[in-house]
Amino acid sequence: MLVSYKWLQEYVDLTGVSAEELGEKITKSGIEVEGVETLNEGLKGIVVGHVLECEKHPNAEKLNKTLVDIGGEEPVQIICGAPNVAKGQKVAVATVGAVLPGNFKIKKAKLRGEASNGMICSLQELGIEAKLVAKEFSEGIFNFPEDTEVGQDALALLGRDDQILELGLTPNRADCLSMLGVGYEVAAILERDVKLPEPKTASATEKAEDYIKVSVEAKEDNPLYTAKVIKNVKIGPSPLWMQTRLMAAGIRPHNNVVDITNYILLEYGQPLHAFDYDLLGSKEILVRRAKQGEEITTLDDAKRTLTEDHLVITNGSVPVALAGVMGGANSEVNADTTTVLLESAYFTGPVIRKASKDHGLRSEASSRYEKGVDPARVRPAAERAAELMALYAGGEVLDGTATADSLTLEPAVVSVTLEKINSVIGTELTMQEVEAIFTRLQFKSTVDNDTITVTVPTRRGDITIEEDLIEEVARLFGYDNVPKTLPQGAATPGRLSEYQLKRRLVRRYLEGAGLYQAITYSLTNQEKATQFALEKRQPVELAMPMSEDRSLLRLSIVPQLLEVLKYNTARQNDSLAVYETGAVFLKNDGEDLPEEEEHLAAAITGLWENHQWQGEKKPVDFYVIKGILEGLFAKLGLADKISFSAAEKEGMHPGRTAEVTLNGAAIGFVGQVHPTVQKDMDLKETYVFELNLKTVLEAGTAPLQYESIPRFPSITRDIALVVDKNKSAAELQSIIVETGGKLLKDVYVFDLYEGERMEVGKKSIAFSLKYFDPERTLTDEDVTKTHEKVLKAVEEQAGAVLRG
Amino acid sequence: MQERLKELQAEALEKVTQAADLKELNDIRVSYLGKKGPITEVLKGMGKLSPEERPKMGALANEVRDMITGAIEEKQIALEKAAVEQKLAAEKIDVTLPGRPVREGNHHPLTRIIEEIEDLFIGMGYTVAEGPEVEKDYYNFEALNLPKGHPARDMQDSFYITEEILLRTHTSPVQARTMEQKQGKGPIKIICPGKVYRRDNDDATHSHQFTQIEGLVIDENIRLSDLKGTLDVFAKKMFGADREIRLRPSFFPFTEPSVEMDISCKMCGGHGCSTCKGTGWIEILGAGMVHPNVLEMAGYDSKKYTGFAFGMGPERIAMLKYGVDDIRHFYTNDIRFLKQFSVTE
Ligand SMILES: [Zn+2]
């Protein structure tokens, strides 16, 4: 809502309160003032001029040479390019020395050899938005009324010597979508009176009810419909002051009748609609739901097909307006209109909201109905509009109003105790202070002991329960005056859950290992949604996506991380390591929520080691990323429960991918991205993993138990085994561990040889075996006995030959 | 004999002085002090001396021995020291060359903000509650006093999956779920961080996905002043002890009264500048007293229990705190952006 500081003074005395101060006060007591704009900021030297002469410029087809009286001793010559300039017009002249928006200074000039001492201005040139300029002046200069005095300040005449407060209204404060509503609010804040308009119309002999019969079929949607009839109107421009107020409030002037309905909309917050009575085609108004498939052409010349969800105003047979949203073209007020049917009605929010949404039409009227108008203003607003039509359109207002009224208008009565007020706010207000606040708001109240009962005017439809009253007290008492305390209840232990702690540990570990945390979008496209998924499931799809690229919820994080690598690689950062923890979404049938699984994924590409001046460079490989995972599982106490086995997965390198299992169940994968995928994304060799983090973090771990530090020495034996190339290290190791029994404390791979000195199809893999007995010092004999069993087992079970 | 000893002494000491390295010195030791050395030779002639002279000569010989031994030891120390120094000199490196970088990653700036807020409230006795990102319309709207058709639903246009399921538009459904689980019995003190989604076109200030962190306290006798005090503690810890807060009335369907909290502008100290659009204040979060409908719907007796709730956007806080100018940076994951949030403040 744009509120003119000058206009507001008609309702509240603002003496001693500047627009900026007022804005600050309004903000602090409940409605955010998003800005205070000074309309004539940086403008000066613009006066009303009278075009005395106007002829074609001798040397330029499109220019005019004018002689303009600007109230000075001599008229000035001005070259003007506007197509609509003409002799006799009263115009806005930027005189020599004037400043226009953008700090554009007007100087004496010569245009194609002719002197030009000033500039005749369009409204746009004076800083008014083009969409607010009346059609007749939109392509050229503005004309003042003929009787306008020459030489006076044109900006003041255009209402530009004003400041506009931009109110950011929350949906509950629809009451402030009107100057009167703002007036009440400001009066309460400043503790001053509010002055209301008192419409008066001359009595007429003819009755409105003889001209029109009003009935409402859809009473729930439209509890009150009123129609007034104004005869003998002369369509023409509305008074300049009204036009300027409309423009300042963001509404484009049209003609006197339409402008008056808009002016009342702004003043009372009550939408009105003017029909051309003679074009109605009947003497009847019937308000009903539209018939399925019924059609109407609205004022914007769009043909709209209606459904039973929409409310229409009809002439008894065909629609003449889409109720509360837009009038019909068939009954539009035009230059020849002489009799106006003025509608002022109370439509309920939902039906208007539905129509406005279905037809993509949001108007000043529909948005007010949606948020709720004050039913008590329906009649006064019509009276006031009729008064203005008599004054400014020469109309004759017929006696009375044709009405269909099924409205039960009962103001809300709400009670609250002083104790409740103080205990919710944390204050020690007295009943007198509370009463004074409701008096400022012009709410009637009565006090009975500790209870105050408030009758809430219908304009404040947002107040229905005691908490609403408490809010009124709190905001007008002032939040600055509320003390600062802390909750008094029993102390509660604050902590992270086990799961949350472990998740933080995982993050810290990965960051310590050199990975950066990324956060990517959950919404993605068809291809990426399922790529690299751990489980083959349908992705969750949005009903109405904004774009194909954000239409489904992801089933895996890896594709998003590859995008991150691609983005950075394209910006000369091609050695990257990133990880992400976040939800993936698995579709369920019907109305069940999808399953959300927290996953952990990582992607690494480019150089892993890069110590530049020492010349050490090592690109990432499978064992780098696997090492990171092993370290993670060790940290989580899961090392013994995890295993890796060769696996194939779409999008992954078939020979460099492992499935990760936890207690035998698959929890994810690790490996190199398939070279064709890498190439498609312009990535170097890239390794990724993705795990079901939820399963990992929820896996039970053994309690931490101290193990005594060995007192006896251990004996280490190294063996190099020649085996078939496809024999896995894990396979050999498990044979060794199994046969080594209790004495074998530790075993690990320390060498791998697949070079040319090897027989074709063979490789040599070397293990270091550590034997140890916590009870005694082992002898060579003890170890040899076990070690030989190990060698025999690997030979028999894996065909391994000790390398000579 | 005496003279011969003196002679040997002088000769040996001279050679020790001249010795260039440890080997040479060792040779001197062997040649003068060894069993076949000249001093031993001289002492062999002691038999010719009178019994009175013998002890005198013996003492002199020992004296000469000791002197040579002492000189050799001294020289040895000197030579060893020189050898060490020489070795050290050869080992000299350029200490100004850069060190080997320790490989280190870092958390995302939003995680940094969220964890900072979590920890701050954990310190005040809150626990961290989480919930699904795909939610039922009921928990996202209805349980929060936003029935179907409520005009305030316009404030947050949503991504629906079916008529009843949508991507949550705020983390408030976690509050609704927590209250429901408590079955009408307090107290509750939670903080709820998480991702949320709204139908916005991504630009410098809008993102269809962003994060939120909300807090909820429910107990008997929770007051608006408790909310103000809590937010004051939060603001001072998060933004600096010299920052002031102010509450402004606002509107949210799930709280009544509702407020917005501003903090005093750091850039201008509250006098007004471009950062705070001339107001001296910067909007940080929305809050309010839990609406009685919300309490009742979750099974709480609103006559007995009251509560407050607040919610804020980590993106906005990060943007204010670190001067980030485009919300999209948080989701692009440009490494040059991510790397800037490694340092501690
Ligand atoms: Zn500032």
CSV table of C-alpha atoms in Angstrom, one decimal, chain B residues 86-292:
chain,number,residue,atom,x,y,z
B,86,GLN,CA,81.1,-28.3,8.7
B,87,LYS,CA,78.3,-30.9,8.4
B,88,LEU,CA,75.7,-28.4,9.6
B,89,ALA,CA,76.9,-25.8,7.1
B,90,ALA,CA,76.6,-28.3,4.3
B,91,GLU,CA,73.0,-29.1,5.5
B,92,LYS,CA,71.8,-25.5,5.3
B,93,ILE,CA,68.4,-25.0,3.6
B,94,ASP,CA,66.3,-22.0,2.5
B,95,VAL,CA,63.9,-21.7,5.3
B,96,THR,CA,61.9,-19.1,3.4
B,97,LEU,CA,60.7,-21.7,0.9
B,98,PRO,CA,57.0,-22.6,1.5
B,99,GLY,CA,56.3,-25.6,3.7
B,100,ARG,CA,54.6,-28.8,2.7
B,101,PRO,CA,50.9,-28.0,2.8
B,102,VAL,CA,48.8,-30.1,5.1
B,103,ARG,CA,45.9,-31.3,3.1
B,104,GLU,CA,42.7,-30.0,4.6
B,105,GLY,CA,39.2,-29.5,3.6
B,106,ASN,CA,36.5,-27.5,5.3
B,107,HIS,CA,32.9,-27.3,6.2
B,108,HIS,CA,30.4,-25.3,4.1
B,109,PRO,CA,29.7,-21.8,5.3
B,110,LEU,CA,26.1,-22.7,5.9
B,111,THR,CA,27.2,-25.6,8.1
B,112,ARG,CA,29.5,-23.3,9.9
B,113,ILE,CA,26.6,-20.9,10.7
B,114,ILE,CA,24.1,-23.7,11.6
B,115,GLU,CA,26.6,-25.5,13.9
B,116,GLU,CA,27.4,-22.2,15.6
B,117,ILE,CA,23.7,-21.6,16.2
B,118,GLU,CA,23.1,-25.1,17.3
B,119,ASP,CA,26.0,-25.0,19.8
B,120,LEU,CA,24.8,-21.7,21.1
B,121,PHE,CA,21.4,-23.0,21.9
B,122,ILE,CA,22.7,-26.4,23.1
B,123,GLY,CA,24.5,-24.3,25.7
B,124,MET,CA,21.2,-22.9,26.7
B,125,GLY,CA,19.6,-26.3,27.2
B,126,TYR,CA,18.1,-27.0,23.7
B,127,THR,CA,18.3,-30.2,21.8
B,128,VAL,CA,18.5,-30.5,18.0
B,129,ALA,CA,15.4,-31.9,16.3
B,130,GLU,CA,15.2,-32.9,12.7
B,131,GLY,CA,12.4,-34.1,10.4
B,132,PRO,CA,11.6,-35.0,6.8
B,133,GLU,CA,12.1,-32.6,3.9
B,134,VAL,CA,9.2,-34.0,2.1
B,135,GLU,CA,6.2,-33.3,4.3
B,136,LYS,CA,2.5,-33.8,4.7
B,137,ASP,CA,0.5,-30.7,4.0
B,138,TYR,CA,-0.9,-31.3,7.5
B,139,TYR,CA,2.4,-30.7,9.3
B,140,ASN,CA,3.7,-28.0,7.0
B,141,PHE,CA,0.5,-25.9,7.0
B,142,GLU,CA,-2.6,-27.2,8.8
B,143,ALA,CA,-1.0,-28.0,12.1
B,144,LEU,CA,0.5,-24.5,12.0
B,145,ASN,CA,-2.8,-22.8,11.8
B,146,LEU,CA,-2.7,-22.5,8.0
B,147,PRO,CA,-5.8,-24.4,6.8
B,148,LYS,CA,-6.3,-24.9,3.1
B,149,GLY,CA,-7.3,-21.7,1.4
B,150,HIS,CA,-5.7,-19.5,4.0
B,151,PRO,CA,-4.4,-16.4,2.3
B,152,ALA,CA,-1.1,-16.6,4.1
B,153,ARG,CA,-0.3,-19.7,2.1
B,154,ASP,CA,0.5,-17.3,-0.7
B,155,MET,CA,3.4,-16.0,1.2
B,156,GLN,CA,5.2,-19.3,0.5
B,157,ASP,CA,4.4,-20.8,-2.8
B,158,SER,CA,5.2,-24.5,-2.5
B,159,PHE,CA,6.4,-27.4,-4.5
B,160,TYR,CA,3.7,-30.0,-4.3
B,161,ILE,CA,4.1,-33.7,-5.1
B,162,THR,CA,0.5,-34.7,-4.5
B,163,GLU,CA,-2.3,-32.7,-3.0
B,164,GLU,CA,-1.3,-33.8,0.4
B,165,ILE,CA,2.5,-34.0,0.1
B,166,LEU,CA,5.0,-31.2,-0.6
B,167,LEU,CA,8.5,-30.1,-0.1
B,168,ARG,CA,8.5,-28.4,3.3
B,169,THR,CA,8.5,-24.6,3.0
B,170,HIS,CA,10.0,-24.1,6.4
B,171,THR,CA,11.3,-26.3,9.2
B,172,SER,CA,8.2,-25.6,11.4
B,173,PRO,CA,6.7,-29.0,10.7
B,174,VAL,CA,9.5,-30.4,12.8
B,175,GLN,CA,8.0,-28.3,15.7
B,176,ALA,CA,4.6,-29.6,14.9
B,177,ARG,CA,5.8,-33.2,14.9
B,178,THR,CA,7.8,-32.7,18.2
B,179,MET,CA,4.8,-31.2,19.9
B,180,GLU,CA,2.6,-34.1,18.7
B,181,GLN,CA,5.1,-36.6,20.0
B,182,LYS,CA,5.1,-35.0,23.4
B,183,GLN,CA,1.3,-35.6,23.6
B,184,GLY,CA,0.6,-32.3,25.4
B,185,LYS,CA,3.2,-32.5,28.0
B,186,GLY,CA,6.0,-30.0,28.3
B,187,PRO,CA,8.6,-28.8,28.4
B,188,ILE,CA,10.0,-28.6,24.9
B,189,LYS,CA,13.2,-26.8,24.1
B,190,ILE,CA,14.4,-27.5,20.6
B,191,ILE,CA,16.3,-26.1,17.7
B,192,CYS,CA,15.4,-27.3,14.2
B,193,PRO,CA,17.9,-26.8,11.3
B,194,GLY,CA,17.3,-28.1,7.8
B,195,LYS,CA,16.7,-27.6,4.1
B,196,VAL,CA,13.5,-26.0,2.9
B,197,TYR,CA,12.1,-25.3,-0.6
B,198,ARG,CA,10.0,-22.6,-2.2
B,199,ARG,CA,8.8,-21.9,-5.7
B,200,ASP,CA,11.2,-19.1,-6.4
B,201,ASN,CA,13.3,-18.4,-9.4
B,202,ASP,CA,17.0,-18.5,-8.4
B,203,ASP,CA,18.6,-15.1,-8.4
B,204,ALA,CA,20.9,-13.1,-6.2
B,205,THR,CA,18.5,-13.0,-3.4
B,206,HIS,CA,16.2,-16.0,-4.0
B,207,SER,CA,16.9,-19.7,-4.0
B,208,HIS,CA,14.4,-22.4,-4.6
B,209,GLN,CA,16.3,-24.4,-1.9
B,210,PHE,CA,17.7,-22.8,1.2
B,211,THR,CA,18.2,-23.6,4.9
B,212,GLN,CA,16.3,-22.5,7.9
B,213,ILE,CA,16.9,-22.9,11.6
B,214,GLU,CA,14.0,-22.6,14.0
B,215,GLY,CA,13.6,-22.7,17.7
B,216,LEU,CA,10.7,-23.7,19.9
B,217,VAL,CA,10.2,-23.5,23.7
B,218,ILE,CA,7.1,-24.7,25.3
B,219,ASP,CA,6.5,-24.7,29.1
B,220,GLU,CA,4.2,-23.3,31.7
B,221,ASN,CA,4.7,-19.5,32.0
B,222,ILE,CA,6.7,-18.8,28.9
B,223,ARG,CA,6.5,-15.0,28.2
B,224,LEU,CA,7.2,-12.7,25.3
B,225,SER,CA,9.9,-11.2,27.5
B,226,ASP,CA,11.6,-14.6,27.6
B,227,LEU,CA,11.6,-14.6,23.8
B,228,LYS,CA,13.1,-11.1,23.8
B,229,GLY,CA,15.8,-12.1,26.4
B,230,THR,CA,16.7,-15.3,24.5
B,231,LEU,CA,17.0,-13.5,21.2
B,232,ASP,CA,19.1,-10.8,22.9
B,233,VAL,CA,21.6,-13.5,24.1
B,234,PHE,CA,21.6,-15.1,20.6
B,235,ALA,CA,22.2,-11.8,18.8
B,236,LYS,CA,25.0,-10.7,21.1
B,237,LYS,CA,26.8,-14.1,20.8
B,238,MET,CA,26.3,-14.4,17.1
B,239,PHE,CA,26.9,-10.8,16.0
B,240,GLY,CA,28.8,-9.2,18.8
B,241,ALA,CA,28.3,-8.0,22.3
B,242,ASP,CA,27.8,-4.4,21.2
B,243,ARG,CA,24.8,-5.1,19.0
B,244,GLU,CA,21.3,-4.1,20.1
B,245,ILE,CA,18.1,-5.8,19.2
B,246,ARG,CA,14.6,-4.5,18.6
B,247,LEU,CA,11.4,-6.3,18.1
B,248,ARG,CA,8.8,-5.1,15.6
B,249,PRO,CA,5.2,-6.5,15.5
B,250,SER,CA,4.7,-8.7,12.5
B,251,PHE,CA,2.4,-11.5,11.3
B,252,PHE,CA,2.8,-15.2,11.1
B,253,PRO,CA,-0.2,-17.5,11.2
B,254,PHE,CA,1.5,-19.9,13.7
B,255,THR,CA,2.4,-17.2,16.3
B,256,GLU,CA,0.4,-14.5,18.1
B,257,PRO,CA,1.7,-12.0,18.9
B,258,SER,CA,4.3,-12.2,16.1
B,259,VAL,CA,7.4,-10.1,15.9
B,260,GLU,CA,10.4,-9.6,13.7
B,261,MET,CA,13.8,-9.0,15.2
B,262,ASP,CA,16.2,-6.5,13.9
B,263,ILE,CA,19.8,-6.0,15.1
B,264,SER,CA,21.6,-2.6,15.1
B,265,CYS,CA,23.6,-2.1,12.0
B,266,LYS,CA,27.3,-2.8,12.4
B,267,MET,CA,28.3,-0.7,9.4
B,268,CYS,CA,27.0,2.6,10.7
B,269,GLY,CA,26.4,1.9,14.4
B,270,GLY,CA,22.7,2.6,14.0
B,271,HIS,CA,22.9,5.9,12.3
B,272,GLY,CA,21.7,4.7,8.9
B,273,CYS,CA,23.7,3.6,5.9
B,274,SER,CA,23.2,1.8,2.6
B,275,THR,CA,23.6,-1.6,4.3
B,276,CYS,CA,20.6,-1.0,6.6
B,277,LYS,CA,18.7,1.1,4.0
B,278,GLY,CA,19.1,4.1,6.2
B,279,THR,CA,17.2,2.7,9.1
B,280,GLY,CA,20.1,1.7,11.4
B,281,TRP,CA,18.5,-1.7,11.7
B,282,ILE,CA,18.9,-5.0,9.9
B,283,GLU,CA,16.2,-7.6,9.9
B,284,ILE,CA,17.4,-11.0,11.2
B,285,LEU,CA,14.5,-13.2,12.1
B,286,GLY,CA,10.8,-13.8,12.7
B,287,ALA,CA,9.4,-15.0,16.0
B,288,GLY,CA,6.4,-14.9,18.3
B,289,MET,CA,4.4,-16.6,20.9
B,290,VAL,CA,3.0,-19.9,19.7
B,291,HIS,CA,-0.6,-19.5,18.5
B,292,PRO,CA,-3.1,-21.2,20.8
